[in-house]
Amino acid sequence: MPSVLSRLASKLALKLAQYYYSALACFYLFWRWIRTAGAALKHKERQIPRKLLDNYTHKFSILSGTRGGSRSTTSRIDTALRSKIHVHMGIAYEGVVAIDQRGYGDSSKPPNITDYSIPALTKDIDDLIHDLGYNSAVVMGHDWGGAVAWRHALSYPQSVDQLIICNCPHPAAFGQMLRTNEQQRSHSWYMIFFQTPHVPETAVAADDFLMLEKMFWSKYGLKNKENFTQEDMEAWKYTFSQPEALTSAINYYRCQYQYPEKGLKLGKCIPKTLIVWGDGDKFLVRENAELSVQWCENATLRMIPGASHWVQQDEPALVNERIDEFLQTCNRPKSNY
């Protein structure tokens, strides 16, 4: 009985927090609407920025997945390819593919919250690797891309040569931090706010996506703010101003909270793993990184002093150097699995 009451109390506390943050957002939006005579809530028409077109070949892969057991869905995934990417130290890597996951960019934006489940997202990645003609790949991700990369390595280790993660904890580590670390819970308030329909989308888009600017350029953003230019910001604003783009992105959070996987047991990550972590992250406490190493069979943690959550934007040369060093030491035979 005490455990039941504890769970009920926890759910009630989360719901009250959601209503509290949503009420604050509504008051703020109303105030901005009054102060600007409605201009704060109007959307600006945008043309696609040149930054999204230069130096990339955009292609699309049509992937089939499953939802709810037997119901099938199809995802159209945008894959931006460069035949050769030169990174720090002058080392070249062939066949680098940067994707827009479902819900992002020009990829499909399924309408249902359940379309953004972690199993569906990870199957997209596994299907994409094979659709591109490979049996396995080095998989790299940051933030939500990192969360999907972790689960892809846990669910499909045979298709991951090596795993590279930037500022995203192993899912078991993050779950533990949410349960036991008050600071992490306070940093994750926005995840609760995002459970409310419509209001988060309006709040993010208000004042010409002012929240995006604060995410990168405020005290919570990059240390080296010059590394994220106005041109970069315009690309982000264009992307999230497209129909259903914000709802699709926020549905990642809604699905994990509203439709958690039942009976999920997370094990250790088998593929060799590099965790690059900016220790100035204002959203994820440092203990996430240290605990994530314990959830790996073979992991290297490289801290980037002072770098923010956006570690790859904050210290691109240093992050690339760490990746180079890691990939040069990797020579794991596929037969390990």
Short mmCIF file of N, CA, C and O in Angstrom, two decimals, residues 26-141:
data_model
loop_
_atom_site.label_atom_id
_atom_site.label_comp_id
_atom_site.label_asym_id
_atom_site.label_seq_id
_atom_site.Cartn_x
_atom_site.Cartn_y
_atom_site.Cartn_z
N CYS A 26 0.93 30.65 -19.95
CA CYS A 26 -0.27 31.32 -20.48
C CYS A 26 -0.31 32.78 -20.05
O CYS A 26 -0.66 33.66 -20.85
N PHE A 27 0.03 33.05 -18.79
CA PHE A 27 0.08 34.44 -18.32
C PHE A 27 1.12 35.24 -19.11
O PHE A 27 0.88 36.39 -19.49
N TYR A 28 2.28 34.63 -19.33
CA TYR A 28 3.33 35.31 -20.08
C TYR A 28 2.89 35.61 -21.51
O TYR A 28 3.09 36.72 -22.02
N LEU A 29 2.28 34.62 -22.16
CA LEU A 29 1.84 34.81 -23.54
C LEU A 29 0.75 35.89 -23.63
O LEU A 29 0.75 36.69 -24.57
N PHE A 30 -0.15 35.90 -22.66
CA PHE A 30 -1.19 36.92 -22.64
C PHE A 30 -0.58 38.30 -22.46
O PHE A 30 -0.97 39.27 -23.13
N TRP A 31 0.40 38.38 -21.55
CA TRP A 31 1.08 39.66 -21.32
C TRP A 31 1.79 40.13 -22.57
O TRP A 31 1.72 41.31 -22.94
N ARG A 32 2.48 39.24 -23.28
CA ARG A 32 3.18 39.61 -24.51
C ARG A 32 2.19 40.00 -25.60
O ARG A 32 2.46 40.92 -26.40
N TRP A 33 1.06 39.33 -25.64
CA TRP A 33 0.03 39.66 -26.63
C TRP A 33 -0.50 41.08 -26.39
O TRP A 33 -0.67 41.85 -27.35
N ILE A 34 -0.71 41.44 -25.12
CA ILE A 34 -1.18 42.79 -24.78
C ILE A 34 -0.10 43.81 -25.10
O ILE A 34 -0.36 44.84 -25.74
N ARG A 35 1.14 43.57 -24.67
CA ARG A 35 2.23 44.53 -24.83
C ARG A 35 2.56 44.80 -26.29
O ARG A 35 2.99 45.91 -26.64
N THR A 36 2.38 43.81 -27.16
CA THR A 36 2.78 43.96 -28.56
C THR A 36 1.59 44.08 -29.51
O THR A 36 1.75 44.00 -30.73
N ALA A 37 0.40 44.25 -28.94
CA ALA A 37 -0.82 44.33 -29.75
C ALA A 37 -0.97 43.11 -30.66
O ALA A 37 -1.38 43.22 -31.82
N GLY A 38 -0.62 41.97 -30.13
CA GLY A 38 -0.78 40.72 -30.86
C GLY A 38 0.41 40.29 -31.70
O GLY A 38 0.47 39.14 -32.17
N ALA A 39 1.38 41.19 -31.88
CA ALA A 39 2.51 40.89 -32.78
C ALA A 39 3.36 39.73 -32.27
O ALA A 39 3.93 38.97 -33.05
N ALA A 40 3.46 39.56 -30.96
CA ALA A 40 4.32 38.52 -30.38
C ALA A 40 3.89 37.12 -30.78
O ALA A 40 4.71 36.20 -30.81
N LEU A 41 2.61 36.96 -31.10
CA LEU A 41 2.09 35.62 -31.43
C LEU A 41 1.88 35.41 -32.92
O LEU A 41 1.35 34.38 -33.34
N LYS A 42 2.32 36.38 -33.71
CA LYS A 42 2.21 36.23 -35.16
C LYS A 42 3.45 35.56 -35.72
O LYS A 42 4.56 35.82 -35.27
N HIS A 43 3.26 34.72 -36.73
CA HIS A 43 4.38 33.99 -37.33
C HIS A 43 4.94 34.76 -38.52
O HIS A 43 4.20 35.27 -39.35
N LYS A 44 6.25 34.80 -38.60
CA LYS A 44 6.94 35.47 -39.69
C LYS A 44 7.14 34.49 -40.85
O LYS A 44 7.56 33.35 -40.64
N GLU A 45 6.84 34.94 -42.06
CA GLU A 45 7.08 34.10 -43.23
C GLU A 45 8.58 34.05 -43.52
O GLU A 45 9.27 35.07 -43.50
N ARG A 46 9.08 32.84 -43.79
CA ARG A 46 10.52 32.68 -44.02
C ARG A 46 10.78 31.90 -45.30
O ARG A 46 10.02 31.01 -45.66
N GLN A 47 11.91 32.26 -45.94
CA GLN A 47 12.42 31.50 -47.08
C GLN A 47 13.50 30.56 -46.59
O GLN A 47 14.19 30.84 -45.61
N ILE A 48 13.68 29.44 -47.26
CA ILE A 48 14.69 28.49 -46.84
C ILE A 48 16.08 29.11 -46.90
O ILE A 48 16.47 29.69 -47.91
N PRO A 49 16.83 29.09 -45.82
CA PRO A 49 18.16 29.73 -45.80
C PRO A 49 19.15 28.97 -46.67
O PRO A 49 19.08 27.74 -46.80
N ARG A 50 20.08 29.70 -47.25
CA ARG A 50 21.11 29.07 -48.08
C ARG A 50 21.93 28.05 -47.28
O ARG A 50 22.40 27.07 -47.82
N LYS A 51 22.05 28.29 -45.97
CA LYS A 51 22.85 27.39 -45.14
C LYS A 51 22.31 25.97 -45.17
O LYS A 51 23.05 25.00 -44.97
N LEU A 52 21.02 25.81 -45.41
CA LEU A 52 20.42 24.48 -45.45
C LEU A 52 20.57 23.82 -46.81
O LEU A 52 20.17 22.66 -46.98
N LEU A 53 21.13 24.52 -47.77
CA LEU A 53 21.25 23.99 -49.12
C LEU A 53 22.69 23.74 -49.54
O LEU A 53 22.97 22.84 -50.33
N ASP A 54 23.62 24.53 -49.03
CA ASP A 54 25.00 24.48 -49.50
C ASP A 54 25.73 23.23 -49.03
O ASP A 54 25.60 22.80 -47.87
N ASN A 55 26.52 22.63 -49.93
CA ASN A 55 27.48 21.57 -49.61
C ASN A 55 26.86 20.24 -49.18
O ASN A 55 27.55 19.38 -48.68
N TYR A 56 25.58 20.08 -49.38
CA TYR A 56 24.94 18.83 -49.02
C TYR A 56 24.11 18.30 -50.18
O TYR A 56 23.55 19.06 -50.96
N THR A 57 24.04 17.00 -50.30
CA THR A 57 23.12 16.35 -51.21
C THR A 57 22.00 15.74 -50.38
O THR A 57 22.25 14.85 -49.56
N HIS A 58 20.79 16.23 -50.54
CA HIS A 58 19.67 15.73 -49.76
C HIS A 58 18.98 14.59 -50.49
O HIS A 58 18.62 14.71 -51.66
N LYS A 59 18.81 13.48 -49.79
CA LYS A 59 18.09 12.34 -50.33
C LYS A 59 17.10 11.86 -49.28
O LYS A 59 17.19 12.22 -48.12
N PHE A 60 16.17 11.04 -49.70
CA PHE A 60 15.15 10.55 -48.79
C PHE A 60 15.09 9.03 -48.83
O PHE A 60 15.18 8.42 -49.89
N SER A 61 14.95 8.45 -47.65
CA SER A 61 14.76 7.01 -47.53
C SER A 61 13.35 6.77 -47.01
O SER A 61 12.90 7.41 -46.06
N ILE A 62 12.65 5.84 -47.64
CA ILE A 62 11.31 5.46 -47.21
C ILE A 62 11.44 4.21 -46.35
O ILE A 62 11.83 3.15 -46.83
N LEU A 63 11.13 4.34 -45.07
CA LEU A 63 11.33 3.25 -44.12
C LEU A 63 9.99 2.78 -43.59
O LEU A 63 9.10 3.58 -43.32
N SER A 64 9.86 1.49 -43.41
CA SER A 64 8.65 0.91 -42.84
C SER A 64 8.93 0.48 -41.42
O SER A 64 9.97 -0.13 -41.13
N GLY A 65 8.01 0.79 -40.52
CA GLY A 65 8.16 0.39 -39.13
C GLY A 65 6.87 -0.19 -38.61
O GLY A 65 5.92 -0.42 -39.35
N THR A 66 6.81 -0.43 -37.32
CA THR A 66 5.61 -0.96 -36.72
C THR A 66 5.18 -0.10 -35.56
O THR A 66 5.98 0.53 -34.89
N ARG A 67 3.87 -0.09 -35.34
CA ARG A 67 3.33 0.65 -34.20
C ARG A 67 2.23 -0.20 -33.59
O ARG A 67 1.38 -0.73 -34.29
N GLY A 68 2.28 -0.35 -32.29
CA GLY A 68 1.23 -1.10 -31.61
C GLY A 68 1.19 -2.55 -32.00
O GLY A 68 0.12 -3.16 -32.04
N GLY A 69 2.32 -3.14 -32.31
CA GLY A 69 2.37 -4.56 -32.60
C GLY A 69 2.29 -4.85 -34.08
O GLY A 69 3.27 -5.19 -34.71
N SER A 70 1.11 -4.71 -34.68
CA SER A 70 0.94 -5.14 -36.06
C SER A 70 0.64 -4.01 -37.03
O SER A 70 0.69 -4.20 -38.23
N ARG A 71 0.31 -2.84 -36.53
CA ARG A 71 -0.01 -1.73 -37.42
C ARG A 71 1.27 -1.16 -37.98
O ARG A 71 2.22 -0.87 -37.26
N SER A 72 1.33 -0.96 -39.27
CA SER A 72 2.57 -0.49 -39.89
C SER A 72 2.50 1.00 -40.18
O SER A 72 1.44 1.56 -40.43
N THR A 73 3.65 1.63 -40.08
CA THR A 73 3.80 3.03 -40.45
C THR A 73 4.96 3.17 -41.40
O THR A 73 5.81 2.29 -41.49
N THR A 74 4.98 4.26 -42.12
CA THR A 74 6.07 4.52 -43.05
C THR A 74 6.68 5.87 -42.72
O THR A 74 5.96 6.84 -42.52
N SER A 75 7.99 5.91 -42.64
CA SER A 75 8.70 7.16 -42.36
C SER A 75 9.51 7.57 -43.58
O SER A 75 10.14 6.74 -44.22
N ARG A 76 9.48 8.85 -43.88
CA ARG A 76 10.29 9.42 -44.94
C ARG A 76 11.39 10.21 -44.25
O ARG A 76 11.15 11.23 -43.63
N ILE A 77 12.61 9.69 -44.31
CA ILE A 77 13.73 10.27 -43.58
C ILE A 77 14.65 11.02 -44.53
O ILE A 77 15.09 10.47 -45.55
N ASP A 78 14.92 12.28 -44.21
CA ASP A 78 15.83 13.10 -45.00
C ASP A 78 17.26 12.78 -44.59
O ASP A 78 17.61 12.88 -43.42
N THR A 79 18.07 12.39 -45.56
CA THR A 79 19.48 12.09 -45.30
C THR A 79 20.34 13.05 -46.09
O THR A 79 20.34 13.06 -47.31
N ALA A 80 21.05 13.91 -45.37
CA ALA A 80 21.97 14.85 -46.01
C ALA A 80 23.34 14.19 -46.07
O ALA A 80 23.92 13.85 -45.04
N LEU A 81 23.84 13.95 -47.26
CA LEU A 81 25.08 13.20 -47.43
C LEU A 81 26.21 14.09 -47.92
O LEU A 81 26.02 14.96 -48.76
N ARG A 82 27.38 13.83 -47.40
CA ARG A 82 28.61 14.37 -47.96
C ARG A 82 29.52 13.19 -48.25
O ARG A 82 29.71 12.32 -47.40
N SER A 83 30.02 13.13 -49.45
CA SER A 83 30.85 11.99 -49.82
C SER A 83 32.11 11.92 -48.98
O SER A 83 32.67 10.86 -48.74
N LYS A 84 32.57 13.05 -48.49
CA LYS A 84 33.76 13.06 -47.65
C LYS A 84 33.69 14.27 -46.71
O LYS A 84 33.44 15.38 -47.13
N ILE A 85 33.87 13.98 -45.44
CA ILE A 85 33.87 15.05 -44.44
C ILE A 85 35.27 15.16 -43.86
O ILE A 85 35.83 14.19 -43.38
N HIS A 86 35.84 16.34 -43.90
CA HIS A 86 37.14 16.57 -43.28
C HIS A 86 36.92 17.19 -41.91
O HIS A 86 36.20 18.18 -41.78
N VAL A 87 37.52 16.58 -40.90
CA VAL A 87 37.36 17.10 -39.55
C VAL A 87 38.72 17.50 -39.01
O VAL A 87 39.72 17.49 -39.71
N HIS A 88 38.74 17.85 -37.76
CA HIS A 88 39.97 18.33 -37.12
C HIS A 88 41.11 17.31 -37.28
O HIS A 88 40.89 16.12 -37.34
N MET A 89 42.29 17.80 -37.38
CA MET A 89 43.50 16.99 -37.59
C MET A 89 43.66 16.55 -39.05
O MET A 89 44.58 15.83 -39.40
N GLY A 90 42.75 16.96 -39.91
CA GLY A 90 42.91 16.67 -41.33
C GLY A 90 42.56 15.25 -41.72
O GLY A 90 42.88 14.80 -42.82
N ILE A 91 41.89 14.52 -40.85
CA ILE A 91 41.53 13.13 -41.16
C ILE A 91 40.18 13.13 -41.86
O ILE A 91 39.24 13.81 -41.45
N ALA A 92 40.06 12.34 -42.92
CA ALA A 92 38.83 12.31 -43.71
C ALA A 92 38.04 11.04 -43.41
O ALA A 92 38.60 9.98 -43.23
N TYR A 93 36.71 11.19 -43.38
CA TYR A 93 35.83 10.05 -43.19
C TYR A 93 34.87 9.98 -44.37
O TYR A 93 34.20 10.95 -44.71
N GLU A 94 34.79 8.80 -44.98
CA GLU A 94 33.93 8.61 -46.14
C GLU A 94 32.51 8.28 -45.70
O GLU A 94 32.29 7.65 -44.66
N GLY A 95 31.54 8.67 -46.51
CA GLY A 95 30.17 8.24 -46.32
C GLY A 95 29.51 8.75 -45.05
O GLY A 95 28.80 8.01 -44.37
N VAL A 96 29.73 10.00 -44.71
CA VAL A 96 29.09 10.57 -43.53
C VAL A 96 27.65 10.97 -43.88
O VAL A 96 27.42 11.64 -44.89
N VAL A 97 26.71 10.55 -43.07
CA VAL A 97 25.30 10.84 -43.31
C VAL A 97 24.72 11.53 -42.08
O VAL A 97 24.81 11.01 -40.97
N ALA A 98 24.16 12.71 -42.27
CA ALA A 98 23.47 13.44 -41.19
C ALA A 98 21.98 13.38 -41.48
O ALA A 98 21.55 13.78 -42.56
N ILE A 99 21.21 12.86 -40.53
CA ILE A 99 19.79 12.66 -40.81
C ILE A 99 18.92 13.62 -40.03
O ILE A 99 19.30 14.13 -38.97
N ASP A 100 17.74 13.88 -40.58
CA ASP A 100 16.64 14.46 -39.82
C ASP A 100 15.79 13.27 -39.37
O ASP A 100 15.21 12.58 -40.21
N GLN A 101 15.71 13.05 -38.06
CA GLN A 101 14.86 11.99 -37.57
C GLN A 101 13.40 12.32 -37.88
O GLN A 101 13.06 13.46 -38.21
N ARG A 102 12.54 11.32 -37.76
CA ARG A 102 11.13 11.58 -38.00
C ARG A 102 10.67 12.74 -37.12
O ARG A 102 11.05 12.87 -35.96
N GLY A 103 9.90 13.63 -37.72
CA GLY A 103 9.43 14.81 -37.00
C GLY A 103 10.27 16.04 -37.20
O GLY A 103 9.85 17.14 -36.85
N TYR A 104 11.46 15.89 -37.79
CA TYR A 104 12.37 17.02 -37.96
C TYR A 104 12.62 17.32 -39.43
O TYR A 104 12.62 16.42 -40.27
N GLY A 105 12.90 18.60 -39.71
CA GLY A 105 13.28 19.00 -41.06
C GLY A 105 12.25 18.60 -42.09
O GLY A 105 11.04 18.81 -41.92
N ASP A 106 12.73 17.97 -43.17
CA ASP A 106 11.83 17.54 -44.25
C ASP A 106 11.42 16.08 -44.10
O ASP A 106 10.78 15.52 -45.00
N SER A 107 11.79 15.44 -43.01
CA SER A 107 11.36 14.06 -42.77
C SER A 107 9.88 14.03 -42.39
O SER A 107 9.28 15.06 -42.06
N SER A 108 9.31 12.83 -42.44
CA SER A 108 7.89 12.67 -42.12
C SER A 108 7.57 13.17 -40.72
O SER A 108 8.39 13.04 -39.80
N LYS A 109 6.36 13.69 -40.56
CA LYS A 109 5.89 14.17 -39.27
C LYS A 109 4.58 13.47 -38.94
O LYS A 109 3.50 14.04 -39.12
N PRO A 110 4.66 12.23 -38.47
CA PRO A 110 3.43 11.49 -38.14
C PRO A 110 2.60 12.26 -37.12
O PRO A 110 3.15 12.95 -36.25
N PRO A 111 1.27 12.14 -37.18
CA PRO A 111 0.41 13.00 -36.36
C PRO A 111 0.22 12.54 -34.92
O PRO A 111 -0.13 13.35 -34.06
N ASN A 112 0.44 11.24 -34.63
CA ASN A 112 0.12 10.72 -33.31
C ASN A 112 1.32 10.78 -32.37
O ASN A 112 2.46 10.55 -32.78
N ILE A 113 1.04 11.03 -31.10
CA ILE A 113 2.12 11.06 -30.11
C ILE A 113 2.83 9.71 -30.07
O ILE A 113 4.07 9.65 -29.96
N THR A 114 2.10 8.63 -30.19
CA THR A 114 2.70 7.29 -30.10
C THR A 114 3.61 6.98 -31.28
O THR A 114 4.37 6.00 -31.22
N ASP A 115 3.55 7.77 -32.34
CA ASP A 115 4.46 7.56 -33.47
C ASP A 115 5.90 7.92 -33.12
O ASP A 115 6.81 7.65 -33.91
N TYR A 116 6.11 8.54 -31.95
CA TYR A 116 7.45 8.98 -31.56
C TYR A 116 8.00 8.15 -30.40
O TYR A 116 8.79 8.63 -29.60
N SER A 117 7.60 6.90 -30.35
CA SER A 117 8.12 6.00 -29.33
C SER A 117 9.58 5.68 -29.62
O SER A 117 10.02 5.69 -30.77
N ILE A 118 10.32 5.39 -28.57
CA ILE A 118 11.73 5.04 -28.74
C ILE A 118 11.91 3.81 -29.62
O ILE A 118 12.80 3.80 -30.49
N PRO A 119 11.12 2.74 -29.47
CA PRO A 119 11.29 1.60 -30.39
C PRO A 119 11.12 1.98 -31.86
O PRO A 119 11.86 1.49 -32.72
N ALA A 120 10.16 2.87 -32.15
CA ALA A 120 9.97 3.29 -33.54
C ALA A 120 11.14 4.11 -34.04
O ALA A 120 11.61 3.94 -35.17
N LEU A 121 11.64 5.00 -33.19
CA LEU A 121 12.76 5.86 -33.58
C LEU A 121 14.03 5.05 -33.79
O LEU A 121 14.80 5.30 -34.73
N THR A 122 14.26 4.06 -32.92
CA THR A 122 15.47 3.24 -33.07
C THR A 122 15.38 2.34 -34.29
O THR A 122 16.38 2.10 -34.96
N LYS A 123 14.18 1.86 -34.58
CA LYS A 123 14.03 1.03 -35.78
C LYS A 123 14.26 1.85 -37.04
O LYS A 123 14.79 1.34 -38.03
N ASP A 124 13.89 3.12 -37.01
CA ASP A 124 14.20 4.01 -38.14
C ASP A 124 15.70 4.00 -38.43
O ASP A 124 16.12 3.91 -39.59
N ILE A 125 16.50 4.11 -37.37
CA ILE A 125 17.95 4.17 -37.55
C ILE A 125 18.47 2.85 -38.11
O ILE A 125 19.29 2.83 -39.04
N ASP A 126 18.02 1.74 -37.55
CA ASP A 126 18.49 0.45 -38.02
C ASP A 126 18.07 0.21 -39.47
O ASP A 126 18.87 -0.25 -40.29
N ASP A 127 16.83 0.55 -39.79
CA ASP A 127 16.37 0.39 -41.18
C ASP A 127 17.16 1.29 -42.12
O ASP A 127 17.48 0.89 -43.25
N LEU A 128 17.47 2.50 -41.67
CA LEU A 128 18.20 3.43 -42.52
C LEU A 128 19.60 2.93 -42.84
O LEU A 128 20.05 3.03 -43.99
N ILE A 129 20.30 2.39 -41.86
CA ILE A 129 21.64 1.85 -42.09
C ILE A 129 21.60 0.80 -43.20
O ILE A 129 22.42 0.82 -44.12
N HIS A 130 20.62 -0.08 -43.14
CA HIS A 130 20.51 -1.13 -44.16
C HIS A 130 20.01 -0.58 -45.49
O HIS A 130 20.43 -1.04 -46.55
N ASP A 131 19.13 0.43 -45.42
CA ASP A 131 18.64 1.03 -46.65
C ASP A 131 19.77 1.72 -47.42
O ASP A 131 19.74 1.79 -48.65
N LEU A 132 20.77 2.21 -46.70
CA LEU A 132 21.92 2.86 -47.33
C LEU A 132 22.94 1.84 -47.85
O LEU A 132 23.96 2.22 -48.43
N GLY A 133 22.68 0.57 -47.60
CA GLY A 133 23.54 -0.47 -48.15
C GLY A 133 24.61 -0.98 -47.20
O GLY A 133 25.56 -1.64 -47.64
N TYR A 134 24.47 -0.70 -45.90
CA TYR A 134 25.46 -1.14 -44.91
C TYR A 134 24.82 -2.11 -43.93
O TYR A 134 23.61 -2.10 -43.71
N ASN A 135 25.65 -2.93 -43.32
CA ASN A 135 25.19 -3.81 -42.25
C ASN A 135 25.38 -3.16 -40.88
O ASN A 135 24.71 -3.54 -39.91
N SER A 136 26.30 -2.21 -40.81
CA SER A 136 26.58 -1.55 -39.54
C SER A 136 27.21 -0.19 -39.82
O SER A 136 27.61 0.10 -40.95
N ALA A 137 27.30 0.61 -38.77
CA ALA A 137 27.84 1.96 -38.92
C ALA A 137 28.32 2.47 -37.58
O ALA A 137 27.93 1.97 -36.52
N VAL A 138 29.18 3.49 -37.62
CA VAL A 138 29.47 4.28 -36.43
C VAL A 138 28.28 5.20 -36.22
O VAL A 138 27.90 5.94 -37.13
N VAL A 139 27.66 5.15 -35.06
CA VAL A 139 26.45 5.93 -34.80
C VAL A 139 26.79 7.01 -33.78
O VAL A 139 27.39 6.73 -32.73
N MET A 140 26.39 8.23 -34.10
CA MET A 140 26.71 9.37 -33.24
C MET A 140 25.46 10.22 -33.03
O MET A 140 24.66 10.42 -33.96
N GLY A 141 25.27 10.71 -31.81
CA GLY A 141 24.10 11.54 -31.56
C GLY A 141 24.30 12.46 -30.37
O GLY A 141 25.15 12.23 -29.50
#
